[in-house]
Amino acid sequence: MRLAIFGLGRMGANMARRLSRGGIEVVAHNRSPEPIDALVAEEDNVIAAYDEDQMFRQLEEPRIIWLMLPAGPITGQTIDRLLPRLRPGDVLVDGGNSRYTETIRHAARVEEAGVHFLDCGTSGGVWGLKNGYSLMVGGSREAFAVIEPAIRVLAPSPDSGWGHVGPVGSGHFTKMIHNGIEYGMMQAMAEGLAVLRRKKEFDLDLAQITELWREGSVVQSWLLDLTAEALRSEGQSLDEIRPVVADSGEGRWTAIEAIDLGVAAPVMTLALQMRFASQDDEGYGNRVLAMMRNAFGGHAVERGRQEGDS
């Protein structure tokens, strides 16, 4: 089997490596040549494609092009550019984190041309090369059958960690909700560890505690494994880590979707809001709260200019 991976960031490049090591030929294309060169040098089943013409020449019909690009305009523009060159029966896979509503719009114009479109929600991060990826695929069963051999190689095992979950859009929708759940799990774990650390008189070793929770505890998980390992390697004070947590589009989209559907999702929504709070260097809202408290209750206000104030 041969397919193209278009976009060789951390996820796309490692997916290409796993496919290659599983015996699937990968036509590797990227905007900059360095990731292509690295893959060709490291892997036996990788074929370089330094431009789109070269990528198309290296593929046989039905051609499979798997996009691993940032969500938004880049993905849309790439689909617009590739579509006139695709033929009926070809398969275009969006393996990035596109919003499912955009995915449905992309699919409509792709499938109108007779080209199959699949959306593949992909989880696994930097560990996917070693452990495999969790793959949630939306689209027709006919198109899914074409890429199933690659799915079985990318997944943690040929028979687990992957599935055709529904029609076009359902793969990205499922991955979006997955990431919303992830936000809530991360927030709960972080809050619990913060409470443990604040209990100074017990002098608790958080690296030890998270390590012992990894075996037999109801909260044992891969997320806990990563946390325990980080506390052991970084030190539990985490002095070198800035308390700023980025948020992806998927966390926001999950909260919006819950509101639109009238589903109570306070944990996922609050976890998102806490990430916003961590990004607020100005802290203006809290300054207003301190002023209000002083105004009605006479409570003291801590004064002084913070670094970055103007």
JSON list of C-alpha atoms in Angstrom, two decimals, residues 48-186:
[
{"chain": "A", "resi": 48, "resn": "ALA", "atom": "CA", "xyz": [10.42, 12.18, -1.05]},
{"chain": "A", "resi": 49, "resn": "ALA", "atom": "CA", "xyz": [7.99, 14.62, -2.65]},
{"chain": "A", "resi": 50, "resn": "TYR", "atom": "CA", "xyz": [9.35, 18.16, -2.53]},
{"chain": "A", "resi": 51, "resn": "ASP", "atom": "CA", "xyz": [6.39, 19.65, -4.37]},
{"chain": "A", "resi": 52, "resn": "GLU", "atom": "CA", "xyz": [2.80, 18.70, -5.13]},
{"chain": "A", "resi": 53, "resn": "ASP", "atom": "CA", "xyz": [3.59, 17.68, -8.71]},
{"chain": "A", "resi": 54, "resn": "GLN", "atom": "CA", "xyz": [6.12, 15.18, -7.43]},
{"chain": "A", "resi": 55, "resn": "MET", "atom": "CA", "xyz": [3.65, 13.93, -4.82]},
{"chain": "A", "resi": 56, "resn": "PHE", "atom": "CA", "xyz": [0.98, 13.20, -7.43]},
{"chain": "A", "resi": 57, "resn": "ARG", "atom": "CA", "xyz": [3.48, 11.47, -9.72]},
{"chain": "A", "resi": 58, "resn": "GLN", "atom": "CA", "xyz": [4.49, 9.09, -6.93]},
{"chain": "A", "resi": 59, "resn": "LEU", "atom": "CA", "xyz": [0.94, 7.93, -6.20]},
{"chain": "A", "resi": 60, "resn": "GLU", "atom": "CA", "xyz": [-1.07, 5.21, -7.92]},
{"chain": "A", "resi": 61, "resn": "GLU", "atom": "CA", "xyz": [-4.85, 5.22, -8.29]},
{"chain": "A", "resi": 62, "resn": "PRO", "atom": "CA", "xyz": [-6.85, 5.27, -6.17]},
{"chain": "A", "resi": 63, "resn": "ARG", "atom": "CA", "xyz": [-4.58, 7.93, -4.73]},
{"chain": "A", "resi": 64, "resn": "ILE", "atom": "CA", "xyz": [-4.68, 8.48, -0.98]},
{"chain": "A", "resi": 65, "resn": "ILE", "atom": "CA", "xyz": [-3.58, 11.85, 0.39]},
{"chain": "A", "resi": 66, "resn": "TRP", "atom": "CA", "xyz": [-3.60, 12.22, 4.16]},
{"chain": "A", "resi": 67, "resn": "LEU", "atom": "CA", "xyz": [-3.50, 15.84, 5.34]},
{"chain": "A", "resi": 68, "resn": "MET", "atom": "CA", "xyz": [-1.81, 16.61, 8.66]},
{"chain": "A", "resi": 69, "resn": "LEU", "atom": "CA", "xyz": [-2.16, 20.39, 8.64]},
{"chain": "A", "resi": 70, "resn": "PRO", "atom": "CA", "xyz": [-3.27, 23.08, 11.11]},
{"chain": "A", "resi": 71, "resn": "ALA", "atom": "CA", "xyz": [-7.03, 23.55, 11.32]},
{"chain": "A", "resi": 72, "resn": "GLY", "atom": "CA", "xyz": [-8.55, 26.52, 9.55]},
{"chain": "A", "resi": 73, "resn": "PRO", "atom": "CA", "xyz": [-7.54, 28.39, 6.40]},
{"chain": "A", "resi": 74, "resn": "ILE", "atom": "CA", "xyz": [-4.43, 26.30, 5.67]},
{"chain": "A", "resi": 75, "resn": "THR", "atom": "CA", "xyz": [-6.44, 23.08, 5.47]},
{"chain": "A", "resi": 76, "resn": "GLY", "atom": "CA", "xyz": [-9.19, 24.69, 3.42]},
{"chain": "A", "resi": 77, "resn": "GLN", "atom": "CA", "xyz": [-6.78, 26.32, 0.98]},
{"chain": "A", "resi": 78, "resn": "THR", "atom": "CA", "xyz": [-4.89, 23.06, 0.52]},
{"chain": "A", "resi": 79, "resn": "ILE", "atom": "CA", "xyz": [-8.09, 21.16, -0.23]},
{"chain": "A", "resi": 80, "resn": "ASP", "atom": "CA", "xyz": [-9.06, 23.83, -2.78]},
{"chain": "A", "resi": 81, "resn": "ARG", "atom": "CA", "xyz": [-5.68, 23.50, -4.47]},
{"chain": "A", "resi": 82, "resn": "LEU", "atom": "CA", "xyz": [-5.61, 19.69, -4.55]},
{"chain": "A", "resi": 83, "resn": "LEU", "atom": "CA", "xyz": [-9.21, 19.03, -5.53]},
{"chain": "A", "resi": 84, "resn": "PRO", "atom": "CA", "xyz": [-8.91, 19.87, -9.27]},
{"chain": "A", "resi": 85, "resn": "ARG", "atom": "CA", "xyz": [-6.09, 17.32, -9.52]},
{"chain": "A", "resi": 86, "resn": "LEU", "atom": "CA", "xyz": [-7.92, 14.52, -7.75]},
{"chain": "A", "resi": 87, "resn": "ARG", "atom": "CA", "xyz": [-9.98, 11.98, -9.67]},
{"chain": "A", "resi": 88, "resn": "PRO", "atom": "CA", "xyz": [-13.12, 10.02, -8.81]},
{"chain": "A", "resi": 89, "resn": "GLY", "atom": "CA", "xyz": [-12.23, 7.20, -6.46]},
{"chain": "A", "resi": 90, "resn": "ASP", "atom": "CA", "xyz": [-9.28, 8.99, -4.89]},
{"chain": "A", "resi": 91, "resn": "VAL", "atom": "CA", "xyz": [-9.35, 9.42, -1.11]},
{"chain": "A", "resi": 92, "resn": "LEU", "atom": "CA", "xyz": [-8.60, 12.63, 0.77]},
{"chain": "A", "resi": 93, "resn": "VAL", "atom": "CA", "xyz": [-8.16, 12.30, 4.55]},
{"chain": "A", "resi": 94, "resn": "ASP", "atom": "CA", "xyz": [-8.13, 15.24, 6.97]},
{"chain": "A", "resi": 95, "resn": "GLY", "atom": "CA", "xyz": [-6.18, 13.97, 9.96]},
{"chain": "A", "resi": 96, "resn": "GLY", "atom": "CA", "xyz": [-5.76, 17.36, 11.60]},
{"chain": "A", "resi": 97, "resn": "ASN", "atom": "CA", "xyz": [-7.96, 19.02, 14.20]},
{"chain": "A", "resi": 98, "resn": "SER", "atom": "CA", "xyz": [-10.46, 20.78, 11.94]},
{"chain": "A", "resi": 99, "resn": "ARG", "atom": "CA", "xyz": [-13.76, 21.84, 13.47]},
{"chain": "A", "resi": 100, "resn": "TYR", "atom": "CA", "xyz": [-16.34, 19.26, 12.45]},
{"chain": "A", "resi": 101, "resn": "THR", "atom": "CA", "xyz": [-18.63, 21.87, 10.88]},
{"chain": "A", "resi": 102, "resn": "GLU", "atom": "CA", "xyz": [-15.80, 22.92, 8.55]},
{"chain": "A", "resi": 103, "resn": "THR", "atom": "CA", "xyz": [-15.13, 19.26, 7.82]},
{"chain": "A", "resi": 104, "resn": "ILE", "atom": "CA", "xyz": [-18.70, 18.74, 6.65]},
{"chain": "A", "resi": 105, "resn": "ARG", "atom": "CA", "xyz": [-18.38, 21.76, 4.32]},
{"chain": "A", "resi": 106, "resn": "HIS", "atom": "CA", "xyz": [-15.05, 20.50, 2.94]},
{"chain": "A", "resi": 107, "resn": "ALA", "atom": "CA", "xyz": [-16.53, 17.04, 2.37]},
{"chain": "A", "resi": 108, "resn": "ALA", "atom": "CA", "xyz": [-19.50, 18.36, 0.42]},
{"chain": "A", "resi": 109, "resn": "ARG", "atom": "CA", "xyz": [-17.41, 19.92, -2.33]},
{"chain": "A", "resi": 110, "resn": "VAL", "atom": "CA", "xyz": [-14.85, 17.08, -2.37]},
{"chain": "A", "resi": 111, "resn": "GLU", "atom": "CA", "xyz": [-17.49, 14.38, -2.69]},
{"chain": "A", "resi": 112, "resn": "GLU", "atom": "CA", "xyz": [-19.34, 16.39, -5.35]},
{"chain": "A", "resi": 113, "resn": "ALA", "atom": "CA", "xyz": [-16.26, 15.78, -7.51]},
{"chain": "A", "resi": 114, "resn": "GLY", "atom": "CA", "xyz": [-16.52, 12.03, -6.90]},
{"chain": "A", "resi": 115, "resn": "VAL", "atom": "CA", "xyz": [-13.57, 12.02, -4.51]},
{"chain": "A", "resi": 116, "resn": "HIS", "atom": "CA", "xyz": [-13.92, 10.26, -1.16]},
{"chain": "A", "resi": 117, "resn": "PHE", "atom": "CA", "xyz": [-13.42, 12.37, 1.97]},
{"chain": "A", "resi": 118, "resn": "LEU", "atom": "CA", "xyz": [-12.62, 11.05, 5.44]},
{"chain": "A", "resi": 119, "resn": "ASP", "atom": "CA", "xyz": [-12.03, 12.92, 8.67]},
{"chain": "A", "resi": 120, "resn": "CYS", "atom": "CA", "xyz": [-9.76, 11.21, 11.15]},
{"chain": "A", "resi": 121, "resn": "GLY", "atom": "CA", "xyz": [-9.59, 12.44, 14.72]},
{"chain": "A", "resi": 122, "resn": "THR", "atom": "CA", "xyz": [-6.12, 11.49, 15.90]},
{"chain": "A", "resi": 123, "resn": "SER", "atom": "CA", "xyz": [-4.87, 11.26, 19.48]},
{"chain": "A", "resi": 124, "resn": "GLY", "atom": "CA", "xyz": [-1.50, 10.09, 20.70]},
{"chain": "A", "resi": 125, "resn": "GLY", "atom": "CA", "xyz": [0.76, 13.13, 20.58]},
{"chain": "A", "resi": 126, "resn": "VAL", "atom": "CA", "xyz": [4.49, 12.62, 20.72]},
{"chain": "A", "resi": 127, "resn": "TRP", "atom": "CA", "xyz": [4.03, 9.10, 22.10]},
{"chain": "A", "resi": 128, "resn": "GLY", "atom": "CA", "xyz": [2.08, 7.88, 19.10]},
{"chain": "A", "resi": 129, "resn": "LEU", "atom": "CA", "xyz": [5.14, 6.61, 17.23]},
{"chain": "A", "resi": 130, "resn": "LYS", "atom": "CA", "xyz": [5.92, 4.16, 20.02]},
{"chain": "A", "resi": 131, "resn": "ASN", "atom": "CA", "xyz": [2.46, 3.40, 21.44]},
{"chain": "A", "resi": 132, "resn": "GLY", "atom": "CA", "xyz": [0.20, 3.92, 18.43]},
{"chain": "A", "resi": 133, "resn": "TYR", "atom": "CA", "xyz": [-2.55, 6.44, 17.80]},
{"chain": "A", "resi": 134, "resn": "SER", "atom": "CA", "xyz": [-6.19, 6.45, 18.80]},
{"chain": "A", "resi": 135, "resn": "LEU", "atom": "CA", "xyz": [-8.04, 6.97, 15.51]},
{"chain": "A", "resi": 136, "resn": "MET", "atom": "CA", "xyz": [-11.66, 8.08, 15.14]},
{"chain": "A", "resi": 137, "resn": "VAL", "atom": "CA", "xyz": [-12.70, 8.06, 11.48]},
{"chain": "A", "resi": 138, "resn": "GLY", "atom": "CA", "xyz": [-15.78, 9.61, 9.86]},
{"chain": "A", "resi": 139, "resn": "GLY", "atom": "CA", "xyz": [-16.93, 9.10, 6.29]},
{"chain": "A", "resi": 140, "resn": "SER", "atom": "CA", "xyz": [-18.30, 6.38, 4.05]},
{"chain": "A", "resi": 141, "resn": "ARG", "atom": "CA", "xyz": [-17.54, 2.75, 4.79]},
{"chain": "A", "resi": 142, "resn": "GLU", "atom": "CA", "xyz": [-16.38, 2.36, 1.19]},
{"chain": "A", "resi": 143, "resn": "ALA", "atom": "CA", "xyz": [-13.67, 5.01, 1.66]},
{"chain": "A", "resi": 144, "resn": "PHE", "atom": "CA", "xyz": [-12.76, 3.70, 5.09]},
{"chain": "A", "resi": 145, "resn": "ALA", "atom": "CA", "xyz": [-12.11, 0.25, 3.63]},
{"chain": "A", "resi": 146, "resn": "VAL", "atom": "CA", "xyz": [-9.48, 1.78, 1.32]},
{"chain": "A", "resi": 147, "resn": "ILE", "atom": "CA", "xyz": [-7.43, 3.21, 4.21]},
{"chain": "A", "resi": 148, "resn": "GLU", "atom": "CA", "xyz": [-8.11, 0.49, 6.79]},
{"chain": "A", "resi": 149, "resn": "PRO", "atom": "CA", "xyz": [-4.72, -1.23, 6.32]},
{"chain": "A", "resi": 150, "resn": "ALA", "atom": "CA", "xyz": [-3.00, 2.06, 7.23]},
{"chain": "A", "resi": 151, "resn": "ILE", "atom": "CA", "xyz": [-5.34, 2.57, 10.18]},
{"chain": "A", "resi": 152, "resn": "ARG", "atom": "CA", "xyz": [-4.39, -0.85, 11.56]},
{"chain": "A", "resi": 153, "resn": "VAL", "atom": "CA", "xyz": [-0.69, 0.05, 11.37]},
{"chain": "A", "resi": 154, "resn": "LEU", "atom": "CA", "xyz": [-1.11, 3.45, 13.00]},
{"chain": "A", "resi": 155, "resn": "ALA", "atom": "CA", "xyz": [-3.29, 2.17, 15.86]},
{"chain": "A", "resi": 156, "resn": "PRO", "atom": "CA", "xyz": [-1.95, 0.70, 19.12]},
{"chain": "A", "resi": 157, "resn": "SER", "atom": "CA", "xyz": [-2.76, -2.74, 17.70]},
{"chain": "A", "resi": 158, "resn": "PRO", "atom": "CA", "xyz": [-4.41, -4.01, 14.51]},
{"chain": "A", "resi": 159, "resn": "ASP", "atom": "CA", "xyz": [-7.60, -4.77, 16.45]},
{"chain": "A", "resi": 160, "resn": "SER", "atom": "CA", "xyz": [-7.88, -1.98, 19.02]},
{"chain": "A", "resi": 161, "resn": "GLY", "atom": "CA", "xyz": [-7.72, 1.78, 19.41]},
{"chain": "A", "resi": 162, "resn": "TRP", "atom": "CA", "xyz": [-9.38, 2.61, 16.10]},
{"chain": "A", "resi": 163, "resn": "GLY", "atom": "CA", "xyz": [-12.80, 2.68, 14.54]},
{"chain": "A", "resi": 164, "resn": "HIS", "atom": "CA", "xyz": [-15.11, 3.96, 11.85]},
{"chain": "A", "resi": 165, "resn": "VAL", "atom": "CA", "xyz": [-17.39, 6.02, 14.10]},
{"chain": "A", "resi": 166, "resn": "GLY", "atom": "CA", "xyz": [-19.95, 7.43, 11.65]},
{"chain": "A", "resi": 167, "resn": "PRO", "atom": "CA", "xyz": [-20.55, 9.74, 8.68]},
{"chain": "A", "resi": 168, "resn": "VAL", "atom": "CA", "xyz": [-18.36, 12.63, 7.58]},
{"chain": "A", "resi": 169, "resn": "GLY", "atom": "CA", "xyz": [-17.69, 15.01, 10.47]},
{"chain": "A", "resi": 170, "resn": "SER", "atom": "CA", "xyz": [-18.16, 12.40, 13.17]},
{"chain": "A", "resi": 171, "resn": "GLY", "atom": "CA", "xyz": [-14.44, 11.65, 13.43]},
{"chain": "A", "resi": 172, "resn": "HIS", "atom": "CA", "xyz": [-13.52, 15.24, 14.20]},
{"chain": "A", "resi": 173, "resn": "PHE", "atom": "CA", "xyz": [-16.59, 15.67, 16.41]},
{"chain": "A", "resi": 174, "resn": "THR", "atom": "CA", "xyz": [-15.60, 12.64, 18.48]},
{"chain": "A", "resi": 175, "resn": "LYS", "atom": "CA", "xyz": [-12.02, 13.91, 18.80]},
{"chain": "A", "resi": 176, "resn": "MET", "atom": "CA", "xyz": [-13.32, 17.35, 19.82]},
{"chain": "A", "resi": 177, "resn": "ILE", "atom": "CA", "xyz": [-15.30, 15.86, 22.70]},
{"chain": "A", "resi": 178, "resn": "HIS", "atom": "CA", "xyz": [-12.32, 13.67, 23.60]},
{"chain": "A", "resi": 179, "resn": "ASN", "atom": "CA", "xyz": [-10.23, 16.81, 24.04]},
{"chain": "A", "resi": 180, "resn": "GLY", "atom": "CA", "xyz": [-12.94, 18.46, 26.15]},
{"chain": "A", "resi": 181, "resn": "ILE", "atom": "CA", "xyz": [-12.87, 15.45, 28.48]},
{"chain": "A", "resi": 182, "resn": "GLU", "atom": "CA", "xyz": [-9.09, 15.68, 28.53]},
{"chain": "A", "resi": 183, "resn": "TYR", "atom": "CA", "xyz": [-9.35, 19.30, 29.73]},
{"chain": "A", "resi": 184, "resn": "GLY", "atom": "CA", "xyz": [-11.53, 18.23, 32.66]},
{"chain": "A", "resi": 185, "resn": "MET", "atom": "CA", "xyz": [-9.28, 15.34, 33.66]},
{"chain": "A", "resi": 186, "resn": "MET", "atom": "CA", "xyz": [-6.19, 17.52, 33.55]}
]
